[in-house]
CSV table of C-alpha atoms in Angstrom, one decimal:
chain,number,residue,atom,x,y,z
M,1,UNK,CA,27.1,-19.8,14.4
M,2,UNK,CA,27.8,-16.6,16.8
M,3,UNK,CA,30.2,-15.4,13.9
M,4,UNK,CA,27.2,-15.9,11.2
M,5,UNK,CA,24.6,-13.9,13.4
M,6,UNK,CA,27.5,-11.1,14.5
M,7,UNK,CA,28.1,-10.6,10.8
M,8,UNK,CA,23.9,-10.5,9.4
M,9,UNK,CA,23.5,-8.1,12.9
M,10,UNK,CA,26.4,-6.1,11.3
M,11,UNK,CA,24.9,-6.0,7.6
M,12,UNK,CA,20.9,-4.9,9.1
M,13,UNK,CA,23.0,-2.4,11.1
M,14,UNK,CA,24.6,-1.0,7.7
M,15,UNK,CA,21.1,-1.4,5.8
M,16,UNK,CA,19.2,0.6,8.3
M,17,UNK,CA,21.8,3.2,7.9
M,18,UNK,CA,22.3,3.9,4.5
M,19,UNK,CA,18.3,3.8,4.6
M,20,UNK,CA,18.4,6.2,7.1
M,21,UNK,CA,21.2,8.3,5.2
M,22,UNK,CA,19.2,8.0,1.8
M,23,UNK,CA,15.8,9.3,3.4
M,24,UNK,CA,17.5,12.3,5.0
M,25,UNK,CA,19.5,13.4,1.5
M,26,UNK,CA,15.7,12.8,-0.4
M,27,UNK,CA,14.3,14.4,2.5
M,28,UNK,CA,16.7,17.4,2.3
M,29,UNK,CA,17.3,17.8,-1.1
M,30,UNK,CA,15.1,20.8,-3.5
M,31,UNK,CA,11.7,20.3,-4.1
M,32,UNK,CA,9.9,21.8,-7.5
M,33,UNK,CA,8.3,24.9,-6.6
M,34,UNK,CA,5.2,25.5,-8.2
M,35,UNK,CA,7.0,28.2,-10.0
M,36,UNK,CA,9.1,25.5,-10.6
M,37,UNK,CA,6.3,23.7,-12.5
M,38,UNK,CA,4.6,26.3,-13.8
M,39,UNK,CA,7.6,27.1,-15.8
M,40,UNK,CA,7.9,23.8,-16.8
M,41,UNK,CA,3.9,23.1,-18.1
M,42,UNK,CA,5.0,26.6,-20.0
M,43,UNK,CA,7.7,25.5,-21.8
M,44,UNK,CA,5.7,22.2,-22.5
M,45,UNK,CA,2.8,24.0,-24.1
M,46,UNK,CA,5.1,26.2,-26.2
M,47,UNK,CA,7.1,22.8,-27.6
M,48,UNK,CA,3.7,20.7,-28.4
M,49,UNK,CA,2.5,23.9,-30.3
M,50,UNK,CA,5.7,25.0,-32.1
M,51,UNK,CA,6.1,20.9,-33.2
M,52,UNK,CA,2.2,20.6,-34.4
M,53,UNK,CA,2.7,23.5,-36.4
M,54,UNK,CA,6.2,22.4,-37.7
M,55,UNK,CA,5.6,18.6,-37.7
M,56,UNK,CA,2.1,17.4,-37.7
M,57,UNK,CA,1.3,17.6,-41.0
M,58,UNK,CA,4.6,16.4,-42.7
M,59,UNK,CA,4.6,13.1,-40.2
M,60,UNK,CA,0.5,12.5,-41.1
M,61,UNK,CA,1.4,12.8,-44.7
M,62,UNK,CA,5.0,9.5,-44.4
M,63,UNK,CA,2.6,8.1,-41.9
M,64,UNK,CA,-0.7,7.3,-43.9
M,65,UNK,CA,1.8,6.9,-47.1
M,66,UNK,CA,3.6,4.0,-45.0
M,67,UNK,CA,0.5,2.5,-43.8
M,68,UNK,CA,-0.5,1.8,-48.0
M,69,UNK,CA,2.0,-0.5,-48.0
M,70,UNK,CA,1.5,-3.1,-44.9
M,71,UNK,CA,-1.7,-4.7,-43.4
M,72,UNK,CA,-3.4,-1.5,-42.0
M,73,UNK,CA,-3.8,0.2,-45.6
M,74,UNK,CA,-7.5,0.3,-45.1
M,75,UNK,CA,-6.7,3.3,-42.5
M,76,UNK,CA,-4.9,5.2,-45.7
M,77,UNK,CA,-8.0,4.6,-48.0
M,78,UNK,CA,-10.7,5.3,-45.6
M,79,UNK,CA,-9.1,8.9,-44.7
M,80,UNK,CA,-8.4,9.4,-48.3
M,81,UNK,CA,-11.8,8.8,-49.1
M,82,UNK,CA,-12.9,11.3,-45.6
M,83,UNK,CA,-10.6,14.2,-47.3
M,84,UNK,CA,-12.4,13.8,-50.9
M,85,UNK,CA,-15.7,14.2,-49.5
M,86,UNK,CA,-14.8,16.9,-47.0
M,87,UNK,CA,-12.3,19.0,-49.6
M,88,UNK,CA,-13.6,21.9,-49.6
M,89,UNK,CA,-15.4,22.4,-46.1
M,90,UNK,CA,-11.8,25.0,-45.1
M,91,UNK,CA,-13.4,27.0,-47.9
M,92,UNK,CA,-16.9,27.0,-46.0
M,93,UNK,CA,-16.1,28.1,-42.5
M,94,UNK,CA,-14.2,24.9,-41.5
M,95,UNK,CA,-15.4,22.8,-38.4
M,96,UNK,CA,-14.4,24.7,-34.7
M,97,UNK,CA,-14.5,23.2,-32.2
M,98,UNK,CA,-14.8,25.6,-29.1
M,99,UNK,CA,-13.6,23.0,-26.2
M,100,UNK,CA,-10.8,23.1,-28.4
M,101,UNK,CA,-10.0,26.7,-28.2
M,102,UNK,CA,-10.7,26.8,-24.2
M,103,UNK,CA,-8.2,23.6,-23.8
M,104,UNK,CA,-6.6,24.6,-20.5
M,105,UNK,CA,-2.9,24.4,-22.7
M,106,UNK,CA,-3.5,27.7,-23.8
M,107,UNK,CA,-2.9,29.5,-20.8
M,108,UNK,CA,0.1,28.2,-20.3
M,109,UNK,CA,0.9,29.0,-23.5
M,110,UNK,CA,-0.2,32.3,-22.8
M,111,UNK,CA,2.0,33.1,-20.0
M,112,UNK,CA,5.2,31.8,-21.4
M,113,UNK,CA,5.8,34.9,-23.1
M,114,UNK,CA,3.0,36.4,-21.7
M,115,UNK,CA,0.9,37.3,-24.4
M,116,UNK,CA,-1.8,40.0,-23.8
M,117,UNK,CA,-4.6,41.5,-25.6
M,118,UNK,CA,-5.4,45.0,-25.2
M,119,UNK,CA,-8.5,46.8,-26.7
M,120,UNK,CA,-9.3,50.6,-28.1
M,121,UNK,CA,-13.0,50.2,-29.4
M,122,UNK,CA,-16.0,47.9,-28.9
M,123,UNK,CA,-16.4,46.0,-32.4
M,124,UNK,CA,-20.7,45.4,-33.1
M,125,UNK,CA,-21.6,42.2,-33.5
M,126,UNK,CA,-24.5,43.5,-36.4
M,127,UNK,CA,-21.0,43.8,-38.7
M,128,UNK,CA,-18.3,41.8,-39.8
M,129,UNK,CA,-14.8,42.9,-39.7
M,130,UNK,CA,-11.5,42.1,-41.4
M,131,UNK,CA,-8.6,42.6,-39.0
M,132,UNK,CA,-5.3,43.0,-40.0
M,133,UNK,CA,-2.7,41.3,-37.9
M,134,UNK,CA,0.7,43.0,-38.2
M,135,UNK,CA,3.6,42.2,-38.2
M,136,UNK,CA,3.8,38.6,-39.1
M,137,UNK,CA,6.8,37.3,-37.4
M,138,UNK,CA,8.4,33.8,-37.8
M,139,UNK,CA,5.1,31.8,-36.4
M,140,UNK,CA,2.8,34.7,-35.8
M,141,UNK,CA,2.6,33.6,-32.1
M,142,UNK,CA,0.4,37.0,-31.2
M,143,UNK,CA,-2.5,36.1,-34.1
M,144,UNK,CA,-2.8,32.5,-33.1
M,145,UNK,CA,-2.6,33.1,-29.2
M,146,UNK,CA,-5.6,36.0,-29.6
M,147,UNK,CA,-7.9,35.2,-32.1
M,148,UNK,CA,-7.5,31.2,-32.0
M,149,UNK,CA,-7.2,30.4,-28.4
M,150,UNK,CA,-9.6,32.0,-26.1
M,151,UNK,CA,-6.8,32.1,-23.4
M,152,UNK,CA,-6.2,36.3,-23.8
M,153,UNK,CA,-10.2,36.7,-23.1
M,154,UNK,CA,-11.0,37.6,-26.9
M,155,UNK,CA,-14.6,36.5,-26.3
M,156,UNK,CA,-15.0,38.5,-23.1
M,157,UNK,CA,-13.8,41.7,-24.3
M,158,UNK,CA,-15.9,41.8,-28.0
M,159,UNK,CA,-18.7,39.9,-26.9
M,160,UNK,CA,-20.7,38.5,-30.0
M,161,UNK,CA,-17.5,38.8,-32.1
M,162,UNK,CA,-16.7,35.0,-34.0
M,163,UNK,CA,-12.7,35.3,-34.5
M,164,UNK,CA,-11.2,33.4,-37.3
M,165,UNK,CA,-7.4,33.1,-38.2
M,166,UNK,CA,-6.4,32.6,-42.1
M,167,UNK,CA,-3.3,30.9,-43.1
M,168,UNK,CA,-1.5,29.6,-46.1
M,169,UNK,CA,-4.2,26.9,-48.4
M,170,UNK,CA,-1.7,24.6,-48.5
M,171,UNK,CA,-2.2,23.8,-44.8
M,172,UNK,CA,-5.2,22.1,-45.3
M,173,UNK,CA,-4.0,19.4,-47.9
M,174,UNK,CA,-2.0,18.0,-45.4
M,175,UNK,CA,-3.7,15.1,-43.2
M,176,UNK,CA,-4.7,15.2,-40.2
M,177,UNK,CA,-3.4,18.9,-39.5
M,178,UNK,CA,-6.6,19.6,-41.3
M,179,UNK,CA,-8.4,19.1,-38.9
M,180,UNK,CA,-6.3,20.8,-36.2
M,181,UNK,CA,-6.7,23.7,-38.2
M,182,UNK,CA,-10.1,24.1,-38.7
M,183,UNK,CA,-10.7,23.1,-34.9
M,184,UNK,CA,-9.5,26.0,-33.9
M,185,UNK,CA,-11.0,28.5,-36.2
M,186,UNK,CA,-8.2,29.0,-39.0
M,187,UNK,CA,-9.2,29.2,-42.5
M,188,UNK,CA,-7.4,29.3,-46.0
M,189,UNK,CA,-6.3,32.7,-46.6
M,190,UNK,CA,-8.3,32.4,-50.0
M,191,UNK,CA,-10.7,34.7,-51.4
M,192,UNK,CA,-13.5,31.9,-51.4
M,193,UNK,CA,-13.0,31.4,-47.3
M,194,UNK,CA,-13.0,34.7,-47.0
M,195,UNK,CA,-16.1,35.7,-49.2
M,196,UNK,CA,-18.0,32.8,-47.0
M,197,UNK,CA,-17.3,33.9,-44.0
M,198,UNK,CA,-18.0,37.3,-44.7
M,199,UNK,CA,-21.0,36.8,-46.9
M,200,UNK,CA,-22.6,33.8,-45.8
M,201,UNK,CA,-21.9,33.1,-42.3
M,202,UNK,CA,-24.0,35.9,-40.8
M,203,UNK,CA,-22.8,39.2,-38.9
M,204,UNK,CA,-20.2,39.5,-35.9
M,205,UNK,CA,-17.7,37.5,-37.7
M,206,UNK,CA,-14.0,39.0,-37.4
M,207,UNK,CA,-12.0,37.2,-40.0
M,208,UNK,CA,-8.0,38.2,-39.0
M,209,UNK,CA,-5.2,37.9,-41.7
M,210,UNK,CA,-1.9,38.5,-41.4
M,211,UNK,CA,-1.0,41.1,-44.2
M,212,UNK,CA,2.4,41.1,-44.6
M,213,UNK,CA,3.0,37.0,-45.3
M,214,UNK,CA,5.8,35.4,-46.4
M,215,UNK,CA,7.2,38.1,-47.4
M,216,UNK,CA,7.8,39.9,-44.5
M,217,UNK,CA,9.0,37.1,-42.6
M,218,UNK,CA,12.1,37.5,-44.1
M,219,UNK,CA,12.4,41.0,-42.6
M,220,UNK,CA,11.7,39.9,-39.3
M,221,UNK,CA,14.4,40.7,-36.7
M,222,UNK,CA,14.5,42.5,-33.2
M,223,UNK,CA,14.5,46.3,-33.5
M,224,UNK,CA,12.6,46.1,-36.9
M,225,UNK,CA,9.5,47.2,-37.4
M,226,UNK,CA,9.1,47.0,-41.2
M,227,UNK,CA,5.9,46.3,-43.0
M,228,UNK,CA,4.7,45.0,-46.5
M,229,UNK,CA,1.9,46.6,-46.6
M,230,UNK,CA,1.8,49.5,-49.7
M,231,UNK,CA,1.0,47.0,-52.5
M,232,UNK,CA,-1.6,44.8,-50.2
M,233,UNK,CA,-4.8,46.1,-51.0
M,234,UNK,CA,-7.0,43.0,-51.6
M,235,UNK,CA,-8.2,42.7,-48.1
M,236,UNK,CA,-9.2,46.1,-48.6
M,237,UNK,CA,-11.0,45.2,-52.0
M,238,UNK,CA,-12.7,41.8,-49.7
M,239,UNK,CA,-13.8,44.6,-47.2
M,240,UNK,CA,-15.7,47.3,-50.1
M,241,UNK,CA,-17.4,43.3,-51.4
M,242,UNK,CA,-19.0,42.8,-48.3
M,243,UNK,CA,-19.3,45.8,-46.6
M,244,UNK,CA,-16.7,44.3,-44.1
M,245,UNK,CA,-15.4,47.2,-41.3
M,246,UNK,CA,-11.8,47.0,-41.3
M,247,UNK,CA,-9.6,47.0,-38.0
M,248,UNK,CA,-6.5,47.3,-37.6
M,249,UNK,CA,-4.1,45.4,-34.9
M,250,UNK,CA,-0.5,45.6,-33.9
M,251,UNK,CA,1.0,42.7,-32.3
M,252,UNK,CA,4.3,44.5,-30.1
M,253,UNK,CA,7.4,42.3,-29.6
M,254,UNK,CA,6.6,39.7,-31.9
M,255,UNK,CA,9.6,40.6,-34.0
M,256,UNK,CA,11.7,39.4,-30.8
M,257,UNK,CA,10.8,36.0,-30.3
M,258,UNK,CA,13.6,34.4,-32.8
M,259,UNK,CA,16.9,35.4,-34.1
M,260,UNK,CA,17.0,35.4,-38.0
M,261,UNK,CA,20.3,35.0,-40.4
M,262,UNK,CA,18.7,38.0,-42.9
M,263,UNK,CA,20.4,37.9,-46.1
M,264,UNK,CA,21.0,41.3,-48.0
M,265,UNK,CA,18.8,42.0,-51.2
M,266,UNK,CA,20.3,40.9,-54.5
M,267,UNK,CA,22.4,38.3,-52.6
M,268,UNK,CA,21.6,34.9,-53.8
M,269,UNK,CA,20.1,33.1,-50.8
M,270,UNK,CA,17.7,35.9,-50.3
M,271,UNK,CA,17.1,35.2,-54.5
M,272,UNK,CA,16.8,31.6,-53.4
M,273,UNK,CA,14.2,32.4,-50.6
M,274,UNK,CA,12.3,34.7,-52.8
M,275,UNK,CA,12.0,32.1,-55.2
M,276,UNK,CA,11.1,29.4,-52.9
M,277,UNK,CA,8.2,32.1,-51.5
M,278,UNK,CA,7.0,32.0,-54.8
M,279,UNK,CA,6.7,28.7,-55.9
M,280,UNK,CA,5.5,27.4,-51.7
M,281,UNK,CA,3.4,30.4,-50.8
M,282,UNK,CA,6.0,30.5,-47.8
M,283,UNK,CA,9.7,31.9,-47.3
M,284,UNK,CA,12.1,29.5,-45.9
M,285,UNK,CA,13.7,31.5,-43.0
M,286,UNK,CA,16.9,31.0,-41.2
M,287,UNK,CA,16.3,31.6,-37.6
M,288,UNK,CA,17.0,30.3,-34.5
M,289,UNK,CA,15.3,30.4,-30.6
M,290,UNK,CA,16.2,29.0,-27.2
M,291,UNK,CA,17.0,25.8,-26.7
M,292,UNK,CA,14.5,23.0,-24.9
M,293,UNK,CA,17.0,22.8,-21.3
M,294,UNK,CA,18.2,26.3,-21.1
M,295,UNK,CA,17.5,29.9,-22.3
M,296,UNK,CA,21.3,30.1,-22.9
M,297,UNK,CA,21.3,27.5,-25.1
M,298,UNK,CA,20.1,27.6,-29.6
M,299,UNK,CA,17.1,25.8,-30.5
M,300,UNK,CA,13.3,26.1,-32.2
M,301,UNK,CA,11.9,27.3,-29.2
M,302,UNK,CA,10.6,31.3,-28.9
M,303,UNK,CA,12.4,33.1,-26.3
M,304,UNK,CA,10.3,34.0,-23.7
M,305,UNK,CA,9.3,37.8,-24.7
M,306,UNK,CA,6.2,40.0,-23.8
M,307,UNK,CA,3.8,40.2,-26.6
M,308,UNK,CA,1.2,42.7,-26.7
M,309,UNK,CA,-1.6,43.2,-28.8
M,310,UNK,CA,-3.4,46.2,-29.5
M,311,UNK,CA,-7.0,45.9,-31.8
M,312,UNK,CA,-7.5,49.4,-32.9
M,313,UNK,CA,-10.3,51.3,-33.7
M,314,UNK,CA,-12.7,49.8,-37.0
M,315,UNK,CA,-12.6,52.1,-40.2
M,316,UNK,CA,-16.0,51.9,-42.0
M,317,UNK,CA,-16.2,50.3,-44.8
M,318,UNK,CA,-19.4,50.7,-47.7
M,319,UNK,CA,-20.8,47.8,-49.6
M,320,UNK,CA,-19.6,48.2,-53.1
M,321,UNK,CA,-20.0,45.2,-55.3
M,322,UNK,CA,-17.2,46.5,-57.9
M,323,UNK,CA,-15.3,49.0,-56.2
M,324,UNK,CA,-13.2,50.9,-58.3
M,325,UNK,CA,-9.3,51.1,-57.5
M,326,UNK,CA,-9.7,55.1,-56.8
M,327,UNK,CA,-11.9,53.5,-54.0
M,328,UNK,CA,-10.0,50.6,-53.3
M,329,UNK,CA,-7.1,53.1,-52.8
M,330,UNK,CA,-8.9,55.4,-50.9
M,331,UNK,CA,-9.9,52.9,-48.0
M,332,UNK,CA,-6.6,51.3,-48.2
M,333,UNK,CA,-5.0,55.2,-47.2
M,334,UNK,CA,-7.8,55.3,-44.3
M,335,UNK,CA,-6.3,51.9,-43.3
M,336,UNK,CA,-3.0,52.5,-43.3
M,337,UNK,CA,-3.5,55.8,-41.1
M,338,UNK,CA,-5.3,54.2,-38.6
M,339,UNK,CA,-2.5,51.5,-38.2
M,340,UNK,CA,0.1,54.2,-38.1
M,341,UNK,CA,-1.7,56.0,-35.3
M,342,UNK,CA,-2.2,52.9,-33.5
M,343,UNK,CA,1.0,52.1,-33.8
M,344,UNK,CA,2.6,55.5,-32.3
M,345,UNK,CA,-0.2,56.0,-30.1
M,346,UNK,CA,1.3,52.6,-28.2
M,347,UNK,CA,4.8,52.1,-29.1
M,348,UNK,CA,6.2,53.6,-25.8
M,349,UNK,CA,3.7,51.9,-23.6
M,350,UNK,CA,4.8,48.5,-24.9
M,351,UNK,CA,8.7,48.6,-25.4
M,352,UNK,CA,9.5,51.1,-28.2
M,353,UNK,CA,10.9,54.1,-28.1
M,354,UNK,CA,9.2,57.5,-29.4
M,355,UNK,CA,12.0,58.0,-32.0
M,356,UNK,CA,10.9,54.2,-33.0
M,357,UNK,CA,9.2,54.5,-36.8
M,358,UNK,CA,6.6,52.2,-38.3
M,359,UNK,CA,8.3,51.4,-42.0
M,360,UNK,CA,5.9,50.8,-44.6
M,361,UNK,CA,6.8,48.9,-48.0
């Protein structure tokens, strides 16, 4: 008996130690430091936005295709039915939702990179403006962060100004992303969407569109600051329709958020991507971030880079219900000045050289 309560005295002894030993190594060992998790919520923000944008709409499509063929199908008819009765409401200023564009996410979005807005000129809310978002980037990170989230202050600093973002029309046949889209403010980049918003939506709307596209995505690289820009001049013939001011904007260091495997003209993948542009309305681009445990590592992710982005000052634009393309031209020179000067007038303040040149194609 003494042997039995020797030997359970003995093991209680151990227990308490190894307790004792586990509490001080928890006890001593690193805590997260709000930096700690700050970084983390940052990096969390970035991944939920880069796989909505990526994702959403491809897994909404298999999903609601799926559900046809087991006991929930009634899900699949009923949001068929919802799309076919709300088709074309993208085209008529969409559905925003502002408690989606003040979600608390966006700031740390925001300050992964940071991103920061920066502006030259009140805009009036009696007008409406077009703004052209340059350059476009792999995910135009600087457009969506500014004019869809209101985590850079866009409402504070142009008070009465409505933002709106356009992106590709194929966007919105996709289900469910839809509706993430318009939430936030982004329209079809479509003449129709455009007209409404400009036309028919009152004054003090700023509808932003990324000039460039497709196409200049597969220019996009660190150190590059090219632009397709010389042979876009229907945004300036939108503009002259509805007597729409038209501001320029410069979005510095979104070019080095990705690396991208750019293919030489006349090769045949950059054929191949050409092609594909044409037929998708998008350019499938070989690129490549940081990885989701370590900046040293390859992944989807952005790096981490400052993005700045300077709204210049509004070129005046007539009412013209036909312009002609001597006007069309005209305007579109005016424009294409007052980008340049933006451009040099704040290259060096934001991480280019003076000796760094805006290229215009």
């Amino acid at each position: 008996m003494k042997t039995i309560i020797a030997a359970c005295a003995q093991n209680l002894t151990g227990s308490r130690s190894s307790l004792h030993t586990a509490l001080h190594t928890l006890l001593a060992a690193r805590w997260p430091s709000q930096r700690d998790v700050r970084s983390c919520l940052q990096l969390l923000a970035v991944l939920q936005w880069v796989l909505s944008f990526l994702l959403l709409g491809t897994i909404s499509l298999l999903l609601l295709i799926y559900l046809v063929f087991t006991s929930f199908w009634p899900i699949s008819a009923l949001y068929l039915a919802w799309i076919i009765c709300d088709w074309d409401t993208p085209e008529k200023g969409g559905r925003r939702l502002p408690c989606l564009r003040r979600w608390p996410v966006w700031r740390h979005f925001r300050d992964y990179f940071p991103v920061k807005l920066v502006k030259t000129h009140d805009l009036s809310p009696s007008h409406n403006y077009i703004i052209g978002s340059h350059p476009h980037g792999i995910l135009c990170v600087g457009a969506f962060c500014n004019f869809i989230t209101g985590s850079t202050g866009f409402g504070e600093m142009f008070p009465g100004i409505r933002p709106f973002l356009t992106t590709l029309a194929g966007n919105f046949r996709l289900p469910v992303f839809r509706e993430y889209l318009m939430s936030g403010g982004l329209c079809p980049v479509t003449r129709r969407a455009i007209g409404y918003l400009l036309s028919k939506n009152g004054t003090g709307n700023a509808v932003a569109i990324v000039i460039g596209g497709a196409a200049e995505s597969l220019s996009c690289r660190p150190g590059v600051t090219t632009l397709i820009l010389k042979n876009r001049k229907g945004f300036v013939r939108m503009a002259l329709q509805h007597g729409a001011y038209l501001v320029p904007s410069f979005s510095f260091g979104e070019n080095d958020l990705f690396r991208q495997v750019v293919f030489e003209e006349g090769s045949w993948m950059r054929s191949i991507q050409q092609r594909f542009q044409k037929m998708m309305g998008f350019a499938p681009c070989v690129f490549y971030g940081r990885g989701l445990t370590s900046v040293h590592s390859r992944g989807f992710l952005p790096y981490a880079r400052p993005i700045t982005t300077v709204v210049g000052e509004p070129v005046p634009v007539p009412k013209i219900k036909d312009p002609s393309r001597e006007v069309v031209d005209m305007y579109h020179e005016m424009y294409v000045r007052s980008l340049l000067k933006l451009f040099n007038e704040n290259k060096t303040k934001y991480g280019l050289s003076e000796t760094d040149e805006l290229h215009i194609l």
